[in-house]
Amino acid sequence: MFAHHCSACEETYLIFESQLTSLDNTANGIELRFTCWCGAEQTTVSGRLADRRTADVVAA
Ligand SMILES: [Zn+2]
């Protein structure tokens, strides 16, 4: 379970595992695809690599 800000409905919702449609390991981290409560398909990147990338952006 994680919080996500939807780009379609502009709301922040908790996303549950049951809403996930796919989960892929990529060079940038774990790419999660899921369906928002509004019905829109959304994607987010999670995992250690994603955290490090965010930290790099903050430090730059
Ligand atoms: Zn939404």
Coordinates of N, CA and C and ligand atoms in Angstrom, one line a residue:
M1 N 0.8 -1.2 0.0 CA 0.0 0.0 0.0 C 0.9 1.2 0.0
F2 N 0.5 2.2 -0.9 CA 1.3 3.4 -0.9 C 0.4 4.6 -1.4
A3 N 0.8 5.8 -1.1 CA 0.1 7.0 -1.5 C 0.5 7.4 -2.9
H4 N -0.4 7.8 -3.7 CA -0.1 8.2 -5.1 C -0.9 9.4 -5.5
H5 N -0.3 10.4 -6.1 CA -1.0 11.5 -6.7 C -1.4 11.2 -8.1
C6 N -2.7 11.1 -8.4 CA -3.1 10.7 -9.7 C -3.0 11.8 -10.7
S7 N -2.5 11.6 -11.9 CA -2.4 12.6 -12.9 C -3.7 12.9 -13.6
A8 N -4.6 12.0 -13.5 CA -5.9 12.1 -14.1 C -6.9 12.9 -13.3
C9 N -7.1 12.4 -12.0 CA -8.1 13.1 -11.2 C -7.5 14.1 -10.2
E10 N -6.2 14.2 -10.2 CA -5.5 15.2 -9.4 C -5.7 15.0 -7.9
E11 N -6.0 13.8 -7.5 CA -6.2 13.5 -6.1 C -5.1 12.6 -5.6
T12 N -4.8 12.6 -4.3 CA -3.8 11.7 -3.7 C -4.6 10.6 -3.0
Y13 N -4.4 9.4 -3.4 CA -5.1 8.2 -2.8 C -4.2 7.2 -2.3
L14 N -4.6 6.4 -1.4 CA -3.8 5.2 -1.1 C -4.2 4.1 -2.1
I15 N -3.1 3.5 -2.7 CA -3.2 2.4 -3.7 C -2.9 1.1 -3.0
F16 N -3.8 0.2 -3.2 CA -3.6 -1.2 -2.5 C -3.1 -2.2 -3.5
E17 N -2.5 -3.2 -3.0 CA -1.9 -4.2 -3.9 C -3.0 -4.8 -4.9
S18 N -4.2 -4.9 -4.4 CA -5.3 -5.4 -5.3 C -5.5 -4.5 -6.5
Q19 N -5.0 -3.3 -6.5 CA -5.2 -2.4 -7.7 C -4.0 -2.5 -8.7
L20 N -3.0 -3.2 -8.3 CA -1.8 -3.3 -9.2 C -2.2 -4.2 -10.4
T21 N -1.8 -3.7 -11.6 CA -2.0 -4.5 -12.8 C -0.7 -5.1 -13.3
S22 N 0.5 -4.5 -13.0 CA 1.7 -5.2 -13.3 C 2.9 -4.6 -12.5
L23 N 4.0 -5.3 -12.5 CA 5.1 -4.9 -11.6 C 6.3 -5.4 -12.4
D24 N 7.2 -4.4 -12.8 CA 8.4 -4.8 -13.6 C 9.6 -4.2 -13.0
N25 N 10.7 -5.0 -13.0 CA 12.0 -4.5 -12.6 C 12.6 -3.8 -13.8
T26 N 13.0 -2.5 -13.7 CA 13.6 -1.8 -14.8 C 14.9 -1.2 -14.3
A27 N 15.7 -0.6 -15.2 CA 16.9 0.0 -14.8 C 16.7 1.2 -13.7
N28 N 15.5 1.7 -13.7 CA 15.2 2.9 -12.8 C 14.7 2.4 -11.5
G29 N 14.3 1.1 -11.4 CA 13.7 0.6 -10.2 C 12.5 -0.2 -10.5
I30 N 11.6 -0.4 -9.6 CA 10.5 -1.3 -9.8 C 9.3 -0.4 -10.3
E31 N 8.9 -0.7 -11.6 CA 7.8 0.1 -12.2 C 6.5 -0.6 -11.9
L32 N 5.6 0.2 -11.2 CA 4.3 -0.4 -10.8 C 3.3 0.3 -11.7
R33 N 2.4 -0.6 -12.2 CA 1.2 -0.1 -13.0 C 0.0 -0.5 -12.2
F34 N -0.9 0.4 -12.1 CA -2.1 0.2 -11.3 C -3.3 1.0 -11.8
T35 N -4.5 0.7 -11.4 CA -5.6 1.5 -11.7 C -6.1 2.3 -10.5
C36 N -6.1 3.7 -10.8 CA -6.5 4.6 -9.7 C -8.0 4.3 -9.3
W37 N -8.4 4.9 -8.2 CA -9.8 4.8 -7.8 C -10.7 5.4 -8.8
C38 N -10.2 6.4 -9.6 CA -11.1 7.0 -10.6 C -11.1 6.2 -11.9
G39 N -10.3 5.1 -12.0 CA -10.4 4.3 -13.2 C -9.2 4.5 -14.2
A40 N -8.4 5.5 -13.9 CA -7.3 5.9 -14.8 C -6.1 4.9 -14.5
E41 N -5.4 4.5 -15.6 CA -4.2 3.7 -15.5 C -3.1 4.7 -15.1
Q42 N -2.3 4.3 -14.1 CA -1.2 5.1 -13.6 C 0.0 4.2 -13.5
T43 N 1.2 4.9 -13.5 CA 2.5 4.2 -13.3 C 3.3 5.0 -12.3
T44 N 4.1 4.3 -11.5 CA 5.0 4.9 -10.6 C 6.2 4.0 -10.5
V45 N 7.4 4.6 -10.1 CA 8.6 3.8 -10.0 C 9.0 3.8 -8.5
S46 N 9.2 2.6 -8.0 CA 9.5 2.4 -6.5 C 10.8 1.7 -6.4
G47 N 11.2 1.5 -5.1 CA 12.4 0.7 -4.9 C 13.7 1.6 -4.6
R48 N 14.8 0.9 -4.2 CA 16.0 1.6 -3.8 C 16.5 2.5 -4.9
L49 N 16.5 2.1 -6.2 CA 17.1 2.9 -7.3 C 16.3 4.2 -7.4
A50 N 14.9 4.1 -7.3 CA 14.1 5.2 -7.4 C 14.4 6.2 -6.3
D51 N 14.6 5.7 -5.1 CA 14.9 6.6 -4.0 C 16.3 7.3 -4.2
R52 N 17.3 6.6 -4.7 CA 18.6 7.2 -5.0 C 18.5 8.3 -6.1
R53 N 17.7 8.0 -7.1 CA 17.5 9.0 -8.2 C 16.9 10.2 -7.6
T54 N 15.9 10.1 -6.8 CA 15.2 11.3 -6.1 C 16.3 12.0 -5.3
A55 N 17.1 11.3 -4.6 CA 18.1 12.0 -3.7 C 19.1 12.7 -4.6
D56 N 19.4 12.2 -5.8 CA 20.4 12.9 -6.7 C 19.7 14.2 -7.2
V57 N 18.4 14.1 -7.5 CA 17.8 15.3 -8.0 C 17.7 16.4 -6.9
V58 N 17.5 16.0 -5.7 CA 17.4 16.9 -4.6 C 18.8 17.6 -4.4
A59 N 19.9 16.7 -4.5 CA 21.2 17.2 -4.2 C 21.7 18.1 -5.4
A60 N 21.2 18.0 -6.6 CA 21.7 18.7 -7.7 C 21.3 20.2 -7.7
Ligands
ZN1 ZN -7.3 9.1 -10.3

